[in-house]
């Protein structure tokens, strides 16, 4: 999926690198050379170096003295820590979101679920639609700090989803999330929270099997 009309060149560079890392176009361990990437992307090295720093803060890039930047390795321990946090936080946020849902929120969930049907141009676009659906479900949780943390955990989880749960752009996302959508529509907050936890635990198990320690 192409990023259209980005507000700034720095934002465009940041988004492009994040998508290529998450989708595996830039594999784990790849050396990130600002000058080479600048020529490829048609930008100066400065926004690339700034993007390296931001992505390092998200755990997607590793910056080492004298060695520069590289794509962070795939790490089973890291993946399981991410999912352990999500399993704690997302059912809580879901109950709060369900308690504060309204007609506009239901319309937003309907639209996000419709986008799960695709088709998707590439794996990154499928992962983006998946992320959006989950975060829209949580969107009425009033705890902004919790939502910001969950959003960051989703960003960091996407690389592991690409090797363990959503590995191709034609993955049946709508089908695999149908129960979540149906229970949300029913308005059953406690059941929805339990289902989210179950969904995340199943994803954790698949990723643990796919990502070798």
XYZ file of N, CA and C in Angstrom:
639
model
N 0.856 -1.192 0.000
C 0.000 0.000 0.000
C 0.886 1.235 0.000
N 0.694 2.137 -0.949
C 1.528 3.316 -1.078
C 1.050 4.413 -0.145
N 1.997 5.066 0.521
C 1.663 6.185 1.390
C 1.458 7.411 0.507
N 0.269 8.018 0.551
C -0.051 9.130 -0.331
C 0.026 10.453 0.408
N 0.587 11.454 -0.266
C 0.637 12.820 0.222
C 1.092 12.919 1.674
N 2.298 12.458 2.000
C 2.764 12.554 3.374
C 2.968 14.010 3.762
N 2.735 14.362 5.033
C 2.846 15.763 5.441
C 4.269 16.300 5.348
N 5.266 15.458 5.557
C 6.656 15.894 5.482
C 7.491 14.778 4.871
N 8.670 15.161 4.341
C 9.573 14.156 3.804
C 10.065 13.219 4.920
N 10.312 13.782 6.120
C 10.760 12.952 7.242
C 9.718 11.891 7.583
N 8.450 12.282 7.550
C 7.377 11.320 7.845
C 7.342 10.223 6.779
N 7.500 10.616 5.517
C 7.483 9.649 4.426
C 8.620 8.639 4.581
N 9.827 9.146 4.899
C 10.988 8.268 5.072
C 10.755 7.321 6.242
N 10.257 7.859 7.351
C 10.009 7.054 8.534
C 9.004 5.940 8.229
N 7.909 6.297 7.561
C 6.873 5.317 7.219
C 7.404 4.256 6.269
N 8.174 4.678 5.271
C 8.720 3.741 4.282
C 9.646 2.726 4.953
N 10.549 3.200 5.807
C 11.476 2.284 6.476
C 10.738 1.332 7.407
N 9.774 1.877 8.156
C 9.028 1.033 9.090
C 8.311 -0.089 8.334
N 7.675 0.247 7.237
C 6.939 -0.755 6.463
C 7.885 -1.813 5.905
N 9.055 -1.397 5.431
C 9.979 -2.364 4.835
C 10.597 -3.271 5.898
N 10.787 -2.754 7.103
C 11.301 -3.591 8.190
C 10.227 -4.569 8.646
N 9.017 -4.053 8.855
C 7.927 -4.890 9.356
C 7.573 -6.000 8.371
N 7.563 -5.675 7.077
C 7.166 -6.657 6.077
C 8.277 -7.649 5.745
N 9.514 -7.346 6.182
C 10.627 -8.231 5.875
C 11.372 -7.860 4.606
N 10.952 -6.782 3.912
C 11.687 -6.326 2.736
C 13.118 -5.943 3.122
N 13.285 -5.414 4.338
C 14.606 -5.225 4.938
C 14.725 -6.281 6.041
N 15.384 -7.399 5.779
C 15.412 -8.508 6.745
C 16.174 -8.160 8.027
N 15.914 -8.901 9.102
C 16.657 -8.706 10.354
C 18.160 -8.776 10.125
N 18.873 -7.849 10.762
C 20.324 -7.823 10.640
C 20.851 -6.993 9.491
N 19.962 -6.528 8.599
C 20.408 -5.737 7.443
C 21.085 -4.453 7.896
N 22.252 -4.189 7.356
C 22.971 -2.954 7.628
C 22.232 -1.803 6.956
N 21.959 -0.735 7.704
C 21.242 0.417 7.182
C 22.251 1.538 6.913
N 22.565 1.743 5.656
C 23.532 2.766 5.260
C 22.763 3.986 4.738
N 22.860 5.076 5.458
C 22.068 6.260 5.128
C 22.354 6.754 3.708
N 23.613 6.750 3.317
C 23.961 7.268 1.994
C 23.356 6.406 0.884
N 23.438 5.081 1.040
C 22.887 4.184 0.028
C 21.372 4.305 -0.042
N 20.701 4.304 1.123
C 19.248 4.416 1.143
C 18.791 5.773 0.628
N 19.573 6.817 0.911
C 19.227 8.149 0.434
C 19.176 8.175 -1.090
N 20.146 7.521 -1.725
C 20.171 7.468 -3.186
C 18.982 6.667 -3.719
N 18.676 5.554 -3.044
C 17.565 4.702 -3.483
C 16.220 5.417 -3.364
N 16.041 6.152 -2.258
C 14.753 6.786 -1.987
C 14.652 8.202 -2.535
N 15.759 8.756 -2.996
C 15.739 10.105 -3.544
C 15.609 11.183 -2.489
N 16.258 10.966 -1.331
C 16.245 11.955 -0.254
C 17.677 12.184 0.213
N 17.862 13.156 1.101
C 19.176 13.361 1.692
C 19.363 12.373 2.840
N 20.605 12.137 3.274
C 20.828 11.208 4.384
C 20.255 11.670 5.718
N 20.031 12.969 5.880
C 19.610 13.492 7.189
C 18.291 12.900 7.681
N 17.196 12.914 6.902
C 15.955 12.314 7.427
C 16.083 10.821 7.674
N 16.974 10.156 6.949
C 17.185 8.732 7.191
C 17.839 8.498 8.549
N 18.856 9.283 8.855
C 19.505 9.120 10.164
C 18.535 9.429 11.294
N 17.672 10.433 11.082
C 16.656 10.745 12.093
C 15.666 9.590 12.241
N 15.313 8.977 11.119
C 14.395 7.833 11.163
C 15.036 6.658 11.889
N 16.340 6.439 11.674
C 17.032 5.355 12.384
C 16.878 5.532 13.894
N 17.025 6.768 14.355
C 16.924 7.031 15.797
C 15.513 6.764 16.305
N 14.509 7.205 15.564
C 13.124 6.980 15.999
C 12.787 5.488 16.017
N 13.210 4.787 14.976
C 12.905 3.359 14.895
C 13.683 2.559 15.934
N 14.854 3.065 16.316
C 15.594 2.421 17.405
C 14.814 2.518 18.713
N 14.133 3.648 18.903
C 13.309 3.807 20.098
C 12.133 2.861 20.138
N 11.714 2.353 18.970
C 10.611 1.394 18.879
C 11.100 -0.050 18.867
N 12.418 -0.240 18.914
C 12.952 -1.592 18.916
C 13.075 -2.224 17.537
N 12.877 -1.437 16.475
C 12.956 -1.978 15.122
C 14.357 -1.866 14.525
N 15.157 -0.979 15.078
C 16.526 -0.741 14.604
C 17.472 -0.787 15.797
N 18.670 -1.291 15.555
C 19.722 -1.300 16.573
C 20.825 -0.362 16.091
N 21.244 0.550 16.956
C 22.349 1.458 16.628
C 23.493 1.176 17.595
N 24.649 0.835 17.034
C 25.808 0.474 17.843
C 26.971 1.406 17.544
N 27.711 1.843 18.572
C 28.880 2.707 18.356
C 29.870 2.052 17.401
N 30.348 2.831 16.471
C 31.349 2.397 15.483
C 30.812 1.416 14.445
N 29.590 0.938 14.613
C 29.053 -0.047 13.667
C 27.817 0.465 12.938
N 27.257 1.547 13.412
C 26.107 2.135 12.741
C 24.800 1.444 13.050
N 23.859 1.567 12.110
C 22.492 1.071 12.324
C 22.243 -0.200 11.515
N 21.415 -1.070 12.076
C 20.988 -2.271 11.365
C 19.582 -2.628 11.832
N 18.892 -3.400 11.019
C 17.554 -3.863 11.398
C 17.691 -4.793 12.596
N 16.861 -4.571 13.606
C 16.928 -5.387 14.816
C 16.654 -6.856 14.499
N 17.343 -7.762 15.188
C 17.117 -9.189 14.941
C 15.745 -9.640 15.430
N 15.262 -10.721 14.844
C 14.044 -11.379 15.339
C 14.413 -12.129 16.603
N 13.665 -11.916 17.657
C 14.031 -12.438 18.969
C 12.795 -13.031 19.633
N 12.797 -14.334 19.883
C 11.629 -14.984 20.488
C 11.305 -14.399 21.856
N 12.329 -14.153 22.654
C 12.097 -13.612 24.004
C 11.395 -12.263 23.907
N 11.859 -11.410 22.988
C 11.233 -10.103 22.790
C 9.785 -10.268 22.353
N 9.546 -11.173 21.419
C 8.185 -11.402 20.916
C 7.246 -11.822 22.044
N 7.690 -12.730 22.883
C 6.826 -13.226 23.953
C 6.585 -12.151 25.013
N 7.594 -11.315 25.262
C 7.383 -10.203 26.193
C 6.322 -9.242 25.662
N 6.389 -8.952 24.374
C 5.387 -8.069 23.770
C 3.987 -8.634 23.954
N 3.827 -9.923 23.677
C 2.496 -10.527 23.784
C 2.050 -10.674 25.229
N 2.979 -10.892 26.139
C 2.605 -10.954 27.553
C 2.010 -9.615 28.007
N 2.608 -8.514 27.538
C 2.075 -7.197 27.883
C 0.719 -6.962 27.220
N 0.608 -7.343 25.978
C -0.671 -7.150 25.285
C -1.786 -7.962 25.944
N -1.466 -9.169 26.392
C -2.467 -10.018 27.037
C -2.970 -9.387 28.333
N -2.113 -8.657 29.022
C -2.527 -7.960 30.242
C -3.364 -6.724 29.920
N -2.898 -5.924 28.953
C -3.476 -4.602 28.734
C -4.731 -4.604 27.857
N -4.739 -5.389 26.794
C -5.810 -5.242 25.816
C -7.179 -5.705 26.302
N -7.291 -6.776 27.090
C -8.624 -7.087 27.613
C -9.177 -5.973 28.506
N -8.307 -5.337 29.290
C -8.755 -4.216 30.126
C -9.236 -3.056 29.264
N -8.428 -2.712 28.261
C -8.797 -1.614 27.378
C -10.067 -1.939 26.605
N -10.248 -3.209 26.247
C -11.432 -3.597 25.491
C -12.704 -3.435 26.323
N -12.644 -3.842 27.573
C -13.822 -3.673 28.431
C -14.195 -2.204 28.563
N -13.180 -1.352 28.722
C -13.436 0.083 28.833
C -13.988 0.639 27.519
N -13.437 0.184 26.416
C -13.921 0.656 25.115
C -15.372 0.239 24.888
N -15.685 -0.993 25.249
C -17.061 -1.472 25.090
C -18.026 -0.696 25.980
N -17.550 -0.302 27.161
C -18.410 0.442 28.085
C -18.701 1.855 27.578
N -17.846 2.372 26.686
C -18.000 3.740 26.195
C -18.313 3.803 24.700
N -18.675 2.662 24.109
C -18.936 2.652 22.672
C -20.179 3.468 22.330
N -20.261 3.884 21.078
C -21.401 4.660 20.608
C -21.623 4.340 19.133
N -22.583 4.983 18.513
C -22.920 4.684 17.118
C -21.751 4.981 16.180
N -21.051 6.084 16.429
C -19.915 6.414 15.572
C -18.826 5.353 15.684
N -18.566 4.898 16.908
C -17.557 3.865 17.114
C -17.956 2.590 16.375
N -19.226 2.220 16.445
C -19.673 1.012 15.754
C -19.488 1.154 14.238
N -19.726 2.355 13.728
C -19.487 2.586 12.296
C -17.996 2.452 11.966
N -17.137 2.944 12.841
C -15.694 2.853 12.619
C -15.234 1.393 12.621
N -15.792 0.591 13.523
C -15.443 -0.831 13.577
C -15.953 -1.539 12.325
N -17.163 -1.206 11.888
C -17.694 -1.795 10.657
C -16.756 -1.524 9.477
N -16.294 -0.294 9.366
C -15.427 0.084 8.245
C -14.074 -0.618 8.335
N -13.525 -0.697 9.554
C -12.226 -1.363 9.731
C -12.339 -2.848 9.433
N -13.458 -3.453 9.828
C -13.646 -4.879 9.535
C -13.801 -5.109 8.029
N -14.517 -4.215 7.357
C -14.681 -4.345 5.908
C -13.327 -4.305 5.206
N -12.407 -3.475 5.725
C -11.083 -3.377 5.097
C -10.272 -4.656 5.281
N -10.600 -5.461 6.274
C -9.886 -6.726 6.468
C -10.108 -7.707 5.319
N -11.147 -7.486 4.552
C -11.434 -8.391 3.439
C -10.475 -8.201 2.262
N -9.710 -7.095 2.266
C -8.757 -6.852 1.196
C -9.473 -6.491 -0.097
N -8.810 -6.751 -1.255
C -7.474 -7.377 -1.378
C -6.364 -6.404 -1.012
N -5.194 -6.962 -0.699
C -4.050 -6.165 -0.304
C -2.938 -6.279 -1.332
N -2.266 -5.169 -1.578
C -1.172 -5.158 -2.550
C 0.038 -5.939 -2.053
N 0.241 -5.909 -0.750
C 1.414 -6.573 -0.191
C 1.154 -6.918 1.270
N 2.121 -7.596 1.878
C 1.985 -8.029 3.270
C 1.876 -6.843 4.212
N 2.635 -5.781 3.938
C 2.595 -4.607 4.807
C 1.188 -4.022 4.871
N 0.481 -3.994 3.742
C -0.882 -3.460 3.722
C -1.829 -4.343 4.533
N -1.655 -5.658 4.451
C -2.489 -6.571 5.239
C -2.239 -6.374 6.733
N -0.975 -6.242 7.101
C -0.633 -6.026 8.506
C -1.196 -4.696 9.009
N -1.180 -3.691 8.157
C -1.712 -2.384 8.535
C -3.214 -2.453 8.792
N -3.945 -3.167 7.923
C -5.389 -3.316 8.122
C -5.692 -4.099 9.399
N -4.884 -5.108 9.677
C -5.038 -5.905 10.898
C -4.817 -5.040 12.134
N -3.745 -4.264 12.117
C -3.448 -3.372 13.238
C -4.585 -2.379 13.445
N -5.069 -1.803 12.344
C -6.133 -0.808 12.437
C -7.387 -1.411 13.074
N -7.764 -2.610 12.673
C -8.972 -3.228 13.216
C -8.870 -3.383 14.722
N -7.749 -3.921 15.187
C -7.588 -4.112 16.626
C -7.616 -2.790 17.393
N -6.951 -1.779 16.865
C -6.889 -0.508 17.584
C -8.211 0.242 17.518
N -8.956 0.093 16.423
C -10.275 0.723 16.355
C -11.216 0.086 17.377
N -11.136 -1.222 17.554
C -11.954 -1.876 18.582
C -11.708 -1.258 19.963
N -10.465 -0.902 20.238
C -10.093 -0.356 21.542
C -10.304 1.158 21.629
N -10.765 1.757 20.546
C -10.708 3.202 20.404
C -11.501 4.032 21.382
N -12.482 3.461 22.083
C -13.254 4.247 23.043
C -12.751 4.076 24.475
N -11.652 3.362 24.649
C -11.057 3.296 25.994
C -10.609 4.702 26.384
N -11.037 5.219 27.542
C -10.697 6.602 27.911
C -9.267 6.786 28.419
N -8.542 5.682 28.653
C -7.173 5.786 29.171
C -6.213 5.974 27.993
N -5.857 7.231 27.729
C -5.030 7.556 26.563
C -3.625 6.977 26.677
N -3.082 6.952 27.881
C -1.732 6.390 28.051
C -1.728 4.892 27.744
N -2.765 4.210 28.188
C -2.857 2.784 27.907
C -2.961 2.546 26.404
N -3.775 3.352 25.715
C -3.921 3.191 24.278
C -2.616 3.482 23.544
N -1.880 4.485 23.995
C -0.604 4.807 23.354
C 0.382 3.655 23.518
N 0.414 3.069 24.704
C 1.308 1.943 24.953
C 0.905 0.737 24.103
N -0.390 0.463 24.034
C -0.866 -0.660 23.217
C -0.525 -0.426 21.746
N -0.668 0.813 21.280
C -0.313 1.118 19.896
C 1.148 0.840 19.614
N 2.018 1.202 20.546
C 3.447 0.935 20.392
C 3.727 -0.569 20.393
N 3.043 -1.313 21.248
C 3.222 -2.765 21.285
C 2.759 -3.405 19.977
N 1.687 -2.875 19.402
C 1.234 -3.380 18.100
C 2.291 -3.135 17.031
N 2.866 -1.934 17.018
C 3.896 -1.628 16.024
C 5.047 -2.624 16.111
N 5.456 -2.911 17.334
C 6.588 -3.813 17.528
C 6.216 -5.278 17.285
N 4.926 -5.601 17.428
C 4.473 -6.979 17.218
C 4.377 -7.347 15.749
N 4.223 -6.346 14.878
C 3.929 -6.647 13.472
C 5.013 -7.486 12.800
N 6.274 -7.254 13.155
C 7.339 -8.054 12.536
C 7.182 -9.523 12.869
N 6.743 -9.805 14.084
C 6.582 -11.194 14.502
C 5.324 -11.797 13.879
N 4.294 -10.987 13.693
C 3.103 -11.477 13.010
C 3.443 -11.881 11.574
N 4.357 -11.137 10.954
C 4.723 -11.405 9.565
C 5.440 -12.739 9.392
N 5.985 -13.284 10.475
C 6.645 -14.589 10.370
C 5.869 -15.683 11.091
N 4.851 -15.302 11.886
C 4.175 -16.316 12.677
C 2.675 -16.432 12.512
N 1.997 -15.342 12.117
C 0.534 -15.394 12.061
C -0.056 -14.875 10.761
N 0.480 -13.794 10.222
C -0.032 -13.212 8.972
C 1.140 -13.155 8.010
N 1.355 -14.216 7.285
C 2.597 -14.362 6.527
C 2.461 -14.044 5.038
N 1.216 -13.865 4.550
C 1.001 -13.533 3.145
C -0.110 -12.479 3.052
N -0.126 -11.680 1.971
C -1.171 -10.657 1.842
C -2.560 -11.236 1.607
N -2.666 -12.521 1.251
C -3.982 -13.121 1.048
C -4.448 -13.936 2.259
N -3.832 -13.709 3.416
C -4.295 -14.356 4.651
C -5.758 -13.978 4.888
N -6.629 -14.929 5.267
C -8.058 -14.634 5.439
C -8.338 -13.847 6.725
N -7.970 -12.582 6.725
C -8.076 -11.765 7.928
C -9.519 -11.600 8.394
N -10.417 -11.311 7.470
C -11.808 -11.104 7.874
C -12.372 -12.371 8.518
N -12.080 -13.512 7.915
C -12.575 -14.784 8.453
C -12.007 -15.062 9.838
N -10.715 -14.830 10.026
C -10.083 -15.157 11.305
C -10.447 -14.162 12.408
N -11.058 -13.040 12.032
C -11.475 -12.045 13.030
C -12.993 -11.910 13.108
N -13.714 -12.832 12.466
C -15.168 -12.746 12.420
C -15.784 -12.830 13.817
N -15.254 -13.717 14.653
C -15.848 -13.865 15.987
C -15.662 -12.594 16.800
N -14.494 -11.973 16.704
C -14.280 -10.701 17.404
C -15.306 -9.665 16.948
N -15.517 -9.588 15.655
C -16.472 -8.612 15.113
C -17.891 -8.926 15.590
N -18.265 -10.183 15.553
C -19.627 -10.558 15.955
C -19.878 -10.275 17.435
N -18.912 -10.593 18.278
C -19.098 -10.361 19.720
C -19.110 -8.868 20.016
N -18.275 -8.100 19.319
C -18.339 -6.644 19.482
C -19.732 -6.142 19.135
N -20.275 -6.627 18.032
C -21.595 -6.193 17.578
C -22.679 -6.538 18.598
N -22.483 -7.649 19.309
C -23.463 -8.065 20.319
C -23.435 -7.179 21.564
N -22.331 -6.449 21.758
C -22.225 -5.542 22.898
C -21.862 -6.195 24.214
N -21.381 -7.429 24.185
C -21.048 -8.151 25.419
C -19.611 -7.844 25.831
N -19.438 -6.872 26.734
C -18.111 -6.408 27.108
C -17.224 -7.462 27.739
N -17.742 -8.198 28.714
C -16.932 -9.201 29.405
C -16.529 -10.324 28.454
N -17.475 -10.743 27.622
C -17.164 -11.806 26.656
C -16.136 -11.318 25.632
N -16.264 -10.062 25.236
C -15.324 -9.499 24.275
C -13.917 -9.458 24.858
N -13.785 -9.048 26.125
C -12.475 -9.003 26.772
C -11.859 -10.396 26.839
N -12.670 -11.394 27.179
C -12.166 -12.768 27.257
C -11.746 -13.270 25.882
N -12.487 -12.908 24.861
C -12.160 -13.346 23.504
C -10.872 -12.703 23.009
N -10.675 -11.431 23.341
C -9.430 -10.752 22.969
C -8.240 -11.446 23.623
N -8.368 -11.794 24.894
C -7.276 -12.499 25.569
C -6.993 -13.837 24.890
N -8.042 -14.576 24.576
C -7.876 -15.870 23.900
C -7.204 -15.678 22.537
N -7.626 -14.683 21.796
C -7.065 -14.381 20.474
C -5.563 -14.104 20.580
N -5.182 -13.307 21.572
C -3.771 -12.959 21.750
C -2.950 -14.164 22.213
N -3.533 -14.991 23.071
C -2.797 -16.179 23.529
C -2.539 -17.146 22.368
N -3.518 -17.290 21.496
C -3.314 -18.159 20.334
C -2.224 -17.591 19.422
N -2.232 -16.269 19.230
C -1.192 -15.642 18.404
C 0.182 -15.825 19.045
N 0.240 -15.689 20.359
C 1.509 -15.876 21.078
C 2.054 -17.281 20.853
N 1.172 -18.269 20.918
C 1.601 -19.661 20.720
C 2.152 -19.884 19.319
N 1.481 -19.323 18.322
C 1.940 -19.504 16.938
C 3.272 -18.805 16.710
N 3.426 -17.635 17.272
C 4.680 -16.894 17.094
C 5.816 -17.582 17.845
N 5.541 -18.115 19.031
C 6.557 -18.848 19.776
C 7.068 -20.031 18.979
N 6.165 -20.681 18.241
C 6.569 -21.842 17.425
C 7.340 -21.422 16.186
N 6.998 -20.224 15.646
C 7.611 -19.798 14.395
C 8.952 -19.111 14.577
N 9.129 -18.432 15.717
C 10.346 -17.668 15.967
C 11.242 -18.492 16.882
N 12.322 -18.994 16.344
C 13.225 -19.863 17.098
C 14.006 -19.039 18.103
N 14.131 -19.546 19.319
C 14.853 -18.816 20.373
C 16.329 -18.707 20.022
